[in-house]
mmCIF file of C-alpha atoms in Angstrom:
data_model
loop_
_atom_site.group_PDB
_atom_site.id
_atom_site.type_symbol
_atom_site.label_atom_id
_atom_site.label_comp_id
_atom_site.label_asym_id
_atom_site.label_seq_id
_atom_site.Cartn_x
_atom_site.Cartn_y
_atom_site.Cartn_z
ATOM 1 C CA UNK H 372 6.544 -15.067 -18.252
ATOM 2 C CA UNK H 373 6.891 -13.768 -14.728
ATOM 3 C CA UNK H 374 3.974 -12.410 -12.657
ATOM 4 C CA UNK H 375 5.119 -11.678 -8.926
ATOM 5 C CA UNK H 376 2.647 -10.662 -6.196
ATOM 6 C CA UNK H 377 3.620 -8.390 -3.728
ATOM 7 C CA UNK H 378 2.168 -8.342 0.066
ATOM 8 C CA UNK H 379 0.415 -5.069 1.051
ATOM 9 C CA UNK H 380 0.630 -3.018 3.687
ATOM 10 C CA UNK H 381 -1.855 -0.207 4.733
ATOM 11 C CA UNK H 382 0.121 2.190 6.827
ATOM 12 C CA UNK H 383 -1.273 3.772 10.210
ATOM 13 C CA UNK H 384 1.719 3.893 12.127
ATOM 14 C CA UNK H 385 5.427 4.129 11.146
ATOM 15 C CA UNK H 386 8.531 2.414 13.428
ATOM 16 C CA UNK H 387 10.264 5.529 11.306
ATOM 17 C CA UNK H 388 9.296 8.629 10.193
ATOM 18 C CA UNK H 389 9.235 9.760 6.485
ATOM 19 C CA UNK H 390 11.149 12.923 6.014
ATOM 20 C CA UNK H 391 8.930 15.886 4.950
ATOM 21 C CA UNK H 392 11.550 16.146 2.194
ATOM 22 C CA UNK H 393 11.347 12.890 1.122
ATOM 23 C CA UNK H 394 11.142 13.187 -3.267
ATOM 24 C CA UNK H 395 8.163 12.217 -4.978
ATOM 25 C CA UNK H 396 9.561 9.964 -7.732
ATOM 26 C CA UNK H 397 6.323 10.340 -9.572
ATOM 27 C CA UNK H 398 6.343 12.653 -12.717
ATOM 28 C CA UNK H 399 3.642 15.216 -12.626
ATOM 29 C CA UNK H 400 1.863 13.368 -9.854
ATOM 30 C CA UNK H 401 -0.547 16.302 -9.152
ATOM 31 C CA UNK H 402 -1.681 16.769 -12.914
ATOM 32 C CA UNK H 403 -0.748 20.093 -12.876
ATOM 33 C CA UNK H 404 1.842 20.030 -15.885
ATOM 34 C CA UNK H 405 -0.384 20.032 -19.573
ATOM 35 C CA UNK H 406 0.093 20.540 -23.042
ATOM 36 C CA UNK H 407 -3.164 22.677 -23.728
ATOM 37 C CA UNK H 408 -6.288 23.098 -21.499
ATOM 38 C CA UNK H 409 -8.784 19.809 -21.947
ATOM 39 C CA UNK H 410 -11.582 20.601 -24.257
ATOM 40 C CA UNK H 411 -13.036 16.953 -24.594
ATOM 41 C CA UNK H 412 -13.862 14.106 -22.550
ATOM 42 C CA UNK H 413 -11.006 10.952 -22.685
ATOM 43 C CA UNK H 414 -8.095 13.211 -23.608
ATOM 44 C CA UNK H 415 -5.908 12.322 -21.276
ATOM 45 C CA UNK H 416 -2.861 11.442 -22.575
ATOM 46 C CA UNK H 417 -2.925 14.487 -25.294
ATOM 47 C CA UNK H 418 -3.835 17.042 -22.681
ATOM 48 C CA UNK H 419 -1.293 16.636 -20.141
ATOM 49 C CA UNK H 420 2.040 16.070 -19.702
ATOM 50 C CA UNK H 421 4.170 12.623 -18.689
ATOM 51 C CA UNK H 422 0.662 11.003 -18.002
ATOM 52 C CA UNK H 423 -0.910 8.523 -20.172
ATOM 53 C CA UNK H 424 -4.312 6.109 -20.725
ATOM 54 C CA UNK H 425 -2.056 2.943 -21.685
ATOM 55 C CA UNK H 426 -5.137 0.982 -23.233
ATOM 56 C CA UNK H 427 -7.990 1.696 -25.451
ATOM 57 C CA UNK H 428 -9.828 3.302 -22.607
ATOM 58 C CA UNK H 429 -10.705 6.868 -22.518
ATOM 59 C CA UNK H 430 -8.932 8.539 -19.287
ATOM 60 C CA UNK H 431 -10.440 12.124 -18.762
ATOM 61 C CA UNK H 432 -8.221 15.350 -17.679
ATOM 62 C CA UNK H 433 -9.575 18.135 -15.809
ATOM 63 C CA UNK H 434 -8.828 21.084 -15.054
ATOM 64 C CA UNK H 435 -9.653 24.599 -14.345
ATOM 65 C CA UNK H 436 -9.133 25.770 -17.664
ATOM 66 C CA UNK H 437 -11.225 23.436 -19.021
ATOM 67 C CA UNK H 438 -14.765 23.415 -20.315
ATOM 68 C CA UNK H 439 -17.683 22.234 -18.709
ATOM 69 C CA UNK H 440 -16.974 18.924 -19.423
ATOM 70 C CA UNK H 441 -13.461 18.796 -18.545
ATOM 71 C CA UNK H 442 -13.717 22.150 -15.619
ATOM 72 C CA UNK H 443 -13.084 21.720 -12.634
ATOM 73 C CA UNK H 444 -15.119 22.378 -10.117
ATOM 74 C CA UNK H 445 -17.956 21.289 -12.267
ATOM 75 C CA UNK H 446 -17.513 18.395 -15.493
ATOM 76 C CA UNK H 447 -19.683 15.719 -16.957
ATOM 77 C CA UNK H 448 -19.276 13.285 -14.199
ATOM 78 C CA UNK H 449 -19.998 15.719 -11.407
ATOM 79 C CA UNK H 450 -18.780 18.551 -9.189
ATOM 80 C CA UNK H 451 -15.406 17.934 -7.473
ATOM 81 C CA UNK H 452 -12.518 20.575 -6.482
ATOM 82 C CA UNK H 453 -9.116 19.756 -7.250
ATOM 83 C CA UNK H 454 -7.020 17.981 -3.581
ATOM 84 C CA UNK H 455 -4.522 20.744 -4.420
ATOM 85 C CA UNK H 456 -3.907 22.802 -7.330
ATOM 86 C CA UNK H 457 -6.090 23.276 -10.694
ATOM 87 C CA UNK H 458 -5.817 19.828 -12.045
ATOM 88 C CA UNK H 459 -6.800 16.300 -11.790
ATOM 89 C CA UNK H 460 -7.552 13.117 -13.583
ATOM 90 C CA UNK H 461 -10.794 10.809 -13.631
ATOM 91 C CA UNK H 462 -11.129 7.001 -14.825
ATOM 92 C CA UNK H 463 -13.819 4.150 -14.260
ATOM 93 C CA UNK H 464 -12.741 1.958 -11.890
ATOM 94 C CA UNK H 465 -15.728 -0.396 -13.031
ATOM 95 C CA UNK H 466 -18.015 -0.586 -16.248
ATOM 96 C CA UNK H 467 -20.358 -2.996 -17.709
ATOM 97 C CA UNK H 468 -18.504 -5.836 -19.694
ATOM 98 C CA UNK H 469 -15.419 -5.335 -18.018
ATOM 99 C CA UNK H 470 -14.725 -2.102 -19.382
ATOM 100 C CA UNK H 471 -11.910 -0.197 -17.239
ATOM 101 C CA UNK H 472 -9.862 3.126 -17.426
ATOM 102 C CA UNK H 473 -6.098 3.237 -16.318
ATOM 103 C CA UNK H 474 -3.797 5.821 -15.692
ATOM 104 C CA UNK H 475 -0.298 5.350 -15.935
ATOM 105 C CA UNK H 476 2.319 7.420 -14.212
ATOM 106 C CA UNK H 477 6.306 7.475 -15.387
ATOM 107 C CA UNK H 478 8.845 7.742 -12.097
ATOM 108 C CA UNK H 479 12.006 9.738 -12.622
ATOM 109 C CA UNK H 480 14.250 7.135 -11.722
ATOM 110 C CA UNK H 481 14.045 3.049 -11.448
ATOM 111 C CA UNK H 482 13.351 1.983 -7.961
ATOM 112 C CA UNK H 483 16.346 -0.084 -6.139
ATOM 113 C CA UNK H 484 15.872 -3.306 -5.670
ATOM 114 C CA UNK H 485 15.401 -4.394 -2.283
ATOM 115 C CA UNK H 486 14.295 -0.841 -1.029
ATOM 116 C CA UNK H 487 10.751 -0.273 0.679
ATOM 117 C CA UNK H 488 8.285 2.780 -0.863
ATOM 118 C CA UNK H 489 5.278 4.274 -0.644
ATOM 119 C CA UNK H 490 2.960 4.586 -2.748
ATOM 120 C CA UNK H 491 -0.252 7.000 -2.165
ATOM 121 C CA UNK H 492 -3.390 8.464 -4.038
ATOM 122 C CA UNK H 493 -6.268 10.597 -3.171
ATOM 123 C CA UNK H 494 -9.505 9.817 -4.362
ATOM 124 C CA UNK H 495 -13.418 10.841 -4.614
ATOM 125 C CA UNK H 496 -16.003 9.069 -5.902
ATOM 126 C CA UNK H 497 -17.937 10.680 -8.718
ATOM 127 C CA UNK H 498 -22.097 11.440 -8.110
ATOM 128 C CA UNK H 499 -22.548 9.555 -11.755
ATOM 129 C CA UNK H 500 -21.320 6.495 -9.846
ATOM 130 C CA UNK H 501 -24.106 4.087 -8.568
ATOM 131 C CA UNK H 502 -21.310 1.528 -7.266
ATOM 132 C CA UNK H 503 -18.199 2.467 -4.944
ATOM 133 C CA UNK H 504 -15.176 0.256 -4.997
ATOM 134 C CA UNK H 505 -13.860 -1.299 -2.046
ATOM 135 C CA UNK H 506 -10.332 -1.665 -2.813
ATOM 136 C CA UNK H 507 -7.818 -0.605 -5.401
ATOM 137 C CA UNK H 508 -4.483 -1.670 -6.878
ATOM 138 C CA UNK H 509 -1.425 -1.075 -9.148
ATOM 139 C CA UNK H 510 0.388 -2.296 -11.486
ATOM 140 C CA UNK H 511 4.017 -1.973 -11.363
ATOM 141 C CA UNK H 512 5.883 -2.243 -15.204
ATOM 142 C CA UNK H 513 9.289 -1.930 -16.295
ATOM 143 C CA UNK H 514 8.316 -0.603 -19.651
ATOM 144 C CA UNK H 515 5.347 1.798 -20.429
ATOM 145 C CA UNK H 516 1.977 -0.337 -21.352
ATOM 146 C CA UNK H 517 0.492 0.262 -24.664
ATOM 147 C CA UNK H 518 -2.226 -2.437 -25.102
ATOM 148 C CA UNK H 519 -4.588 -2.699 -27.743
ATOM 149 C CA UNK H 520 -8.046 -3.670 -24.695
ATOM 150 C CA UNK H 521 -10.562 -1.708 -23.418
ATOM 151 C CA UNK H 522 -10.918 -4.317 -20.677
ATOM 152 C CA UNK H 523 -9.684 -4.932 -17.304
ATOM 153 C CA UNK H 524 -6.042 -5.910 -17.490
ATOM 154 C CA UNK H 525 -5.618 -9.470 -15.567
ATOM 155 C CA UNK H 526 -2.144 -11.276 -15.201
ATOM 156 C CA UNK H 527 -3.790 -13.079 -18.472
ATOM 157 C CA UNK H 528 -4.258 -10.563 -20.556
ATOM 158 C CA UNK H 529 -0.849 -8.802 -19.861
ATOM 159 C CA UNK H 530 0.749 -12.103 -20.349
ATOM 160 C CA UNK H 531 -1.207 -12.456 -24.077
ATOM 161 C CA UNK H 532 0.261 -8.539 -24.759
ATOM 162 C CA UNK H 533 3.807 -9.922 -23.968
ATOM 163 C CA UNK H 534 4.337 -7.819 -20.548
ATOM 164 C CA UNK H 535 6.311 -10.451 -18.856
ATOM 165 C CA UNK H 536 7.917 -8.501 -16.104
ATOM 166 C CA UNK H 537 5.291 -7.009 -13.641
ATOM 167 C CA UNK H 538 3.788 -7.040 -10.514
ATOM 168 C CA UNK H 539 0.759 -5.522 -8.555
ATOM 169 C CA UNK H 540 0.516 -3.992 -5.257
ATOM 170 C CA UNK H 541 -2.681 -4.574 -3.555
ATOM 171 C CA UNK H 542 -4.089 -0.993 -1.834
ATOM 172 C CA UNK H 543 -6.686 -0.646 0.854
ATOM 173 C CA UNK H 544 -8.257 2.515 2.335
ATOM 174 C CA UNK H 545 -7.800 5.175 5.382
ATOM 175 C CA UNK H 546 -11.146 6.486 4.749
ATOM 176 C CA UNK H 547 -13.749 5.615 2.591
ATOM 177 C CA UNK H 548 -13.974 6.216 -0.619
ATOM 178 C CA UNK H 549 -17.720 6.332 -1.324
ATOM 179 C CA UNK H 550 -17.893 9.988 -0.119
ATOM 180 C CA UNK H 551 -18.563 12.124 -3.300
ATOM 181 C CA UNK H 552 -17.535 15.495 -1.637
ATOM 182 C CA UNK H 553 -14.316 14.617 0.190
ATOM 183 C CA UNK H 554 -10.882 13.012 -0.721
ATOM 184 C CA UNK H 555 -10.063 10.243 0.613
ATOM 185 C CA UNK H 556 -6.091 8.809 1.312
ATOM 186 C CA UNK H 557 -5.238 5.325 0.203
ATOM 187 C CA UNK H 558 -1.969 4.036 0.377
ATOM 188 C CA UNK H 559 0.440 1.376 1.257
ATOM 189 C CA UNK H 560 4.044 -0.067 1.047
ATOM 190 C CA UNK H 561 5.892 -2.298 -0.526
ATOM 191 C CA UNK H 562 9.277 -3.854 -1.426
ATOM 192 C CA UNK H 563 10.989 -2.935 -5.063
ATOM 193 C CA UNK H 564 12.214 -5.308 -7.345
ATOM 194 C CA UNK H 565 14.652 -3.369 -8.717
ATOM 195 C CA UNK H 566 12.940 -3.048 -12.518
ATOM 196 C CA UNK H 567 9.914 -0.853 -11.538
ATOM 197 C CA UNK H 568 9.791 2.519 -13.485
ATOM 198 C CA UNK H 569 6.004 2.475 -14.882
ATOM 199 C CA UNK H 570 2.732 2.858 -12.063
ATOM 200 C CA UNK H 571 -0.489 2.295 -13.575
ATOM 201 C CA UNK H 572 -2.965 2.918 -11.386
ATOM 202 C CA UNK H 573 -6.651 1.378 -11.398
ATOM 203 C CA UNK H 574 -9.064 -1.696 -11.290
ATOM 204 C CA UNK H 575 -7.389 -4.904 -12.353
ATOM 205 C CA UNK H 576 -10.394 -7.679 -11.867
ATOM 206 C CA UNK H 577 -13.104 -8.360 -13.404
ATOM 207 C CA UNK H 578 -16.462 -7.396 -13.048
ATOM 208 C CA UNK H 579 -17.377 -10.640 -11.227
ATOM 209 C CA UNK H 580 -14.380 -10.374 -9.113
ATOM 210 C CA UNK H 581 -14.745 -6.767 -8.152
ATOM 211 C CA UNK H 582 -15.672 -5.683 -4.423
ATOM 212 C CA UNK H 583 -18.398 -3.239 -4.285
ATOM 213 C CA UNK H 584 -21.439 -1.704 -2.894
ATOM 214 C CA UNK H 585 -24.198 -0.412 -4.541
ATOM 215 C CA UNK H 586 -25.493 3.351 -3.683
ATOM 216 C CA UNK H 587 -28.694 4.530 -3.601
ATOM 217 C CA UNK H 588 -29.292 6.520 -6.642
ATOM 218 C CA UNK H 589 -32.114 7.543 -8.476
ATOM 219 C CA UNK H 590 -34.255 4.665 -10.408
ATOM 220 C CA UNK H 591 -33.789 6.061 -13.731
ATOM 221 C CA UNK H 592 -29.744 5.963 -13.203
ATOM 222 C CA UNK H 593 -28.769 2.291 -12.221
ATOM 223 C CA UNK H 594 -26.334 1.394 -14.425
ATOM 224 C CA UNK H 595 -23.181 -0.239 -12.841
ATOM 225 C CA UNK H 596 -20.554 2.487 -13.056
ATOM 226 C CA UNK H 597 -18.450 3.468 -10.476
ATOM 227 C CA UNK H 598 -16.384 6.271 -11.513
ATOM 228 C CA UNK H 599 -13.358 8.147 -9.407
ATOM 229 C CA UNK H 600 -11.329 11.434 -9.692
ATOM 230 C CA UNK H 601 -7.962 10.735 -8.497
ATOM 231 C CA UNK H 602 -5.238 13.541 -7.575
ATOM 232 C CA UNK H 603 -2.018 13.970 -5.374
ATOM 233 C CA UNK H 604 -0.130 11.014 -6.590
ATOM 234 C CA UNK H 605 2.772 10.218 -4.716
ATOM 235 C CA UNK H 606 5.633 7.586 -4.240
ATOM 236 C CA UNK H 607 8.764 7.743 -2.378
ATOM 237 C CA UNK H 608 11.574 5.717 -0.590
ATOM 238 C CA UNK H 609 10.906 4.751 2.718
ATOM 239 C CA UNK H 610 14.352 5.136 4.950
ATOM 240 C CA UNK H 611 16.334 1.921 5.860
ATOM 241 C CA UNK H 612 15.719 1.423 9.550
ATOM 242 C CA UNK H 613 18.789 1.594 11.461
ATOM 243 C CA UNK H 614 18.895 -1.394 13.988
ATOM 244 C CA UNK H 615 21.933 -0.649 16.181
ATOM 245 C CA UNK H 616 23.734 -3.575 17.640
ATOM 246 C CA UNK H 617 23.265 -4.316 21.727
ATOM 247 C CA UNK H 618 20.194 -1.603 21.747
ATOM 248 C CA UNK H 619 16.800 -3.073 21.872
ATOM 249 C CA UNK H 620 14.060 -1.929 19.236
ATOM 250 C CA UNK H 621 10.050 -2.290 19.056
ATOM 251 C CA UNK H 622 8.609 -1.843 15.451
ATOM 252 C CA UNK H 623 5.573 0.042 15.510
ATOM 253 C CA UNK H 624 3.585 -2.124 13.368
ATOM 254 C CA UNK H 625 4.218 -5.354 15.492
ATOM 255 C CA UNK H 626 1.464 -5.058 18.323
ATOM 256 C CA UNK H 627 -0.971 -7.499 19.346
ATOM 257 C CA UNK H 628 -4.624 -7.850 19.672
ATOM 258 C CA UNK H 629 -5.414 -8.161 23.702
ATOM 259 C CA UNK H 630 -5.341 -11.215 25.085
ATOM 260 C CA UNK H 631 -4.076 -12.620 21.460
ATOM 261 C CA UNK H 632 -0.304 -13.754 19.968
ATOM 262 C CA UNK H 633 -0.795 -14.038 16.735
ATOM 263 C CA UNK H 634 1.013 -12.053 13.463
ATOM 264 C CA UNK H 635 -1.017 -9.678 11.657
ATOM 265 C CA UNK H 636 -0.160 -9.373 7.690
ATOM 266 C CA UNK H 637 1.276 -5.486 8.824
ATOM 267 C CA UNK H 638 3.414 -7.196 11.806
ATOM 268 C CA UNK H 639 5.004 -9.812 8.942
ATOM 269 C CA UNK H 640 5.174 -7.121 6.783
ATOM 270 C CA UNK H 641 7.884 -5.565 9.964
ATOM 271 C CA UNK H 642 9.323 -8.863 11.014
ATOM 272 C CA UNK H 643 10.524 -9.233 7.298
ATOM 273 C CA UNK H 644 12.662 -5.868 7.510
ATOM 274 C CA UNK H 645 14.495 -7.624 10.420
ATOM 275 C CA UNK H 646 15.053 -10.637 8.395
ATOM 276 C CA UNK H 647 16.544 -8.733 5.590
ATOM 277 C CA UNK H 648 18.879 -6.989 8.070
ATOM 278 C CA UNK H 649 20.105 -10.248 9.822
ATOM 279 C CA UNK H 650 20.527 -11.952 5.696
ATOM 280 C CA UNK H 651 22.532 -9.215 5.197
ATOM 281 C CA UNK H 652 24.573 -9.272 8.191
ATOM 282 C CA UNK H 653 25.245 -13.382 8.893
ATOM 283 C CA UNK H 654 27.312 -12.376 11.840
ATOM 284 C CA UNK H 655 25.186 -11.051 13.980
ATOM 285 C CA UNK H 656 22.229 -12.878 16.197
ATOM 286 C CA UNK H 657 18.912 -12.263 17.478
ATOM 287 C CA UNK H 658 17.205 -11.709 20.948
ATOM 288 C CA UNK H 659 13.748 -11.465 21.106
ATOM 289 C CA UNK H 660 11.516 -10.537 24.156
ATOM 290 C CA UNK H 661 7.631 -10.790 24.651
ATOM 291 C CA UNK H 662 5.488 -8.588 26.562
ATOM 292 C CA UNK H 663 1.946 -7.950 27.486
ATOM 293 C CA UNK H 664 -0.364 -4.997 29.219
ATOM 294 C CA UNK H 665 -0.891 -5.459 32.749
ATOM 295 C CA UNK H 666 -4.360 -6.975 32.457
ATOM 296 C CA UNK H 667 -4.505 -10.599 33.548
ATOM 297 C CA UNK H 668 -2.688 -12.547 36.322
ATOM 298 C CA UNK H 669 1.096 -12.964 36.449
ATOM 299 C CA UNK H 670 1.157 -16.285 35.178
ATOM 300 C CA UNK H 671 -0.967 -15.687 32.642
ATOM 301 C CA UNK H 672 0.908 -12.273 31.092
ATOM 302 C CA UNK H 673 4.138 -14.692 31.538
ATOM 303 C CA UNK H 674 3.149 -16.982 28.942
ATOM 304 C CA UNK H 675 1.396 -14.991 26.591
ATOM 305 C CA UNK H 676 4.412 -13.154 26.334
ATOM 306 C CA UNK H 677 6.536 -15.921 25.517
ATOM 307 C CA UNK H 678 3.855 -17.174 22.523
ATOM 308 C CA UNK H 679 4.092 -13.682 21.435
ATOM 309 C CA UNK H 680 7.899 -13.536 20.630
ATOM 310 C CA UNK H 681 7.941 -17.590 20.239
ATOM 311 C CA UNK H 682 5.529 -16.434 16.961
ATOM 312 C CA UNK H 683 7.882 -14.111 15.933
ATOM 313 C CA UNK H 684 10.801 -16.663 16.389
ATOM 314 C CA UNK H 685 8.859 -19.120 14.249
ATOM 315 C CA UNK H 686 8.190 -16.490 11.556
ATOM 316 C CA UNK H 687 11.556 -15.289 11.137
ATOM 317 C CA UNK H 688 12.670 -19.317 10.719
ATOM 318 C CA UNK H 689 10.178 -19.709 8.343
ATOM 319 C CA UNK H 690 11.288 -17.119 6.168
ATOM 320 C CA UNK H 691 14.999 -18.964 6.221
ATOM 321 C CA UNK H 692 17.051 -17.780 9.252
ATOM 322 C CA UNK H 693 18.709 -20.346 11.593
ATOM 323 C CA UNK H 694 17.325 -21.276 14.338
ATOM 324 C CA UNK H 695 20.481 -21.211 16.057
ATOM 325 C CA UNK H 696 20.404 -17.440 15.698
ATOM 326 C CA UNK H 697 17.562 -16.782 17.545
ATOM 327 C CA UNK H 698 16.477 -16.663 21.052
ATOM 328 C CA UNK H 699 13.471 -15.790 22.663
ATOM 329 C CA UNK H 700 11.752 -15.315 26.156
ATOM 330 C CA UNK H 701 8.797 -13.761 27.226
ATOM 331 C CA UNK H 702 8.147 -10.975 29.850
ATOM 332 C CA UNK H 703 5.031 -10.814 30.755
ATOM 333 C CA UNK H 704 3.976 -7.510 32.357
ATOM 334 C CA UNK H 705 6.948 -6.915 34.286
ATOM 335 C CA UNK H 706 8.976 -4.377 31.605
ATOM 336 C CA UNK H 707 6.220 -1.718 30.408
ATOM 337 C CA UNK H 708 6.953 1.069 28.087
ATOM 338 C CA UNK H 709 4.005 3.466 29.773
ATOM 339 C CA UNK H 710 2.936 2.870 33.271
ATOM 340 C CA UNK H 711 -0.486 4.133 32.251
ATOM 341 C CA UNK H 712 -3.781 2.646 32.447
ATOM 342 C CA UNK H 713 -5.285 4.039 28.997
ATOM 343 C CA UNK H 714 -6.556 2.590 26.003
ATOM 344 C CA UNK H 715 -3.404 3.761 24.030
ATOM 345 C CA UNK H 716 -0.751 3.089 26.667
ATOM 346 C CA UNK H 717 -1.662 -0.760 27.049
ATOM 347 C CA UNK H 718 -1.813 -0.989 23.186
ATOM 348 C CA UNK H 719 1.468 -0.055 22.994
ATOM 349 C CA UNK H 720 2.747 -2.376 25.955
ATOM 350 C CA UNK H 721 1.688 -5.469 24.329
ATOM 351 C CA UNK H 722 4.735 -5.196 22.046
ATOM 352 C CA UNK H 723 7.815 -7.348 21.093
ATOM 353 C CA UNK H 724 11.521 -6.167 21.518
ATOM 354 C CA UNK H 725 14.504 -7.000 19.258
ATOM 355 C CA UNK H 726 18.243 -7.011 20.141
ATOM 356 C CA UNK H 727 20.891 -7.543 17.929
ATOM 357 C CA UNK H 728 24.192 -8.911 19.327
ATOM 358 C CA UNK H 729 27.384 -10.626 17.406
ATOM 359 C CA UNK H 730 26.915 -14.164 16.947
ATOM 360 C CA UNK H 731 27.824 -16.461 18.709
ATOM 361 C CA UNK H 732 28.390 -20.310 17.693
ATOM 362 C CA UNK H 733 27.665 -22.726 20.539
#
């Protein structure tokens, strides 16, 4: 059996933009497609169209049309207006005795492997809930799940139902999510292995395991449910990055803390896309150059610097590339991009550059 974990990403700022136009491969990711309007509480998968609970729990569908149970704004959970549109879904994310609710989502094509997506939801805690989740997951399948459990669905337990080809990519939050009025964004990116056509979406430990915090509620209302409505599903194909040869390049993601050289998981996450280009592409070589802000003395900036794109070096010859392809020096505070004193501008000046050149064999 093969279970592969997939590092996470939570994105804030993009070394590329996403095209407005960019296709949502996810099949009525807004709910808004049904068969009839909902007239009863865990109905999901009869109610609306290309969406299905893939266990024995009860996924609810809203929707305007629906009674009060299943209405939107107002249902048995709560009061909640749709993101967008007249529809959504709702699910608990955490029930006593492990119970859990999934939703799973078909794509309209299988992603490629090797290509970077994103994957984003919008959700808002229900005023039934007493706990709010702190983080949330999917669960990537190359077949559609049917499993005969009511309970949470570990790497275990998928293994037992003979899913042997999955993977799960771990989400965290722009906002939090244990507002009851608003929606909030969570989102992230990852890298496709090529078999991926299934997205269930929900809360994949246990109850032990599970990361939450308790609300105040009333006394008579303290059982540990923590219950979401979930709309705007989307996932699309992030754009290769273009690295053009002799031109140097800053990604985005890779900044540093002040005063500090070392990779964060969403710098990695960037110094990997490199790597994959240079794999690719055996001819060609790296330069890489360290910089800082201008805070600190010469000296100082001058070494930092050179940790900074020595960490990178290091990284990208831990992940397999020859050393021999890679050199490195560091700056200091001599090459700014903004001559600026703010906040935002020295941010953005503690930064590492990339040039690619044709290889050369010393």
């Amino acid at each position: 059996m093969m279970t592969e974990r997939i590092p996470f990403v939570v994105m804030m700022i993009y070394f590329f933009q996403i095209p407005l136009t960019a296709q949502n491969l996810v099949i009525n990711g807004g709910f808004e497609n049904y068969h009839s309007c909902p007239s009863a509480i865990g109905n999901l998968s009869n109610d609306s169209r290309h969406l299905k609970a893939p266990t024995k729990g009860s996924t609810d569908y809203f929707h305007i049309c629906g009674t009060n149970d299943v209405g939107i704004p107002k249902n048995f959970n709560g009061t909640q207006p749709a993101f967008e549109g007249e529809a959504y879904a709702g699910l608990y994310l955490l029930s006593p005795n492990d119970y859990r609710e999934y939703i799973q989502f078909e794509l309209k094509e299988k992603l490629g492997k090797g290509n970077y997506y994103k994957v984003s939801f919008r959700l808002s805690l229900a005023e039934i809930s007493v706990l709010a989740i702190q983080e949330a997951s999917v669960l990537m399948t190359q077949e559609p799940l049917n499993i005969e459990t009511n309970q949470n669905l570990s790497p275990r337990r998928l293994n037992r139902f003979g899913v042997d080809r999955f993977s799960y990519v771990k989400l965290k939050v722009k906002r939090t999510i244990f507002d009851n009025d608003a929606w909030a964004l969570i989102e992230g990116e990852f890298e496709a292995r090529g078999y991926e056509k299934y997205v269930t979406f929900g809360n994949f430990k246990d109850d032990r395991h599970s990361r939450t915090i308790r609300l105040n509620q009333k006394e008579n209302n303290q059982k540990a449910l923590s219950y979401y409505y979930i709309d705007d599903v989307s996932l699309v194909l992030i754009p290769r990055q273009e690295f053009e040869m002799n031109q140097p390049f800053v990604l985005d993601q890779l900044q540093f803390e002040f005063d500090d050289f070392k990779l964060t998981e969403k710098a990695k996450i960037e110094v990997r896309k490199v790597y994959a280009h240079l794999h690719k592409n055996p001819k060609v070589q790296l330069e890489i150059y360290g910089h800082t802000d201008d805070l600190g003395s010469e000296n100082y900036n001058k070494y930092l610097s050179s940790r900074r794109a020595r960490a990178v070096a290091l990284y990208l010859q831990e992940l397999g590339l020859d050393k021999m392809r890679i050199s490195w020096e560091g700056k200091g505070d001599k090459m700014p991009l903004y001559s600026g004193t703010s906040n935002k501008e020295r941010d953005a000046n503690r930064r590492v550059e990339f040039v690619i050149t044709e290889f050369e064999d010393h």
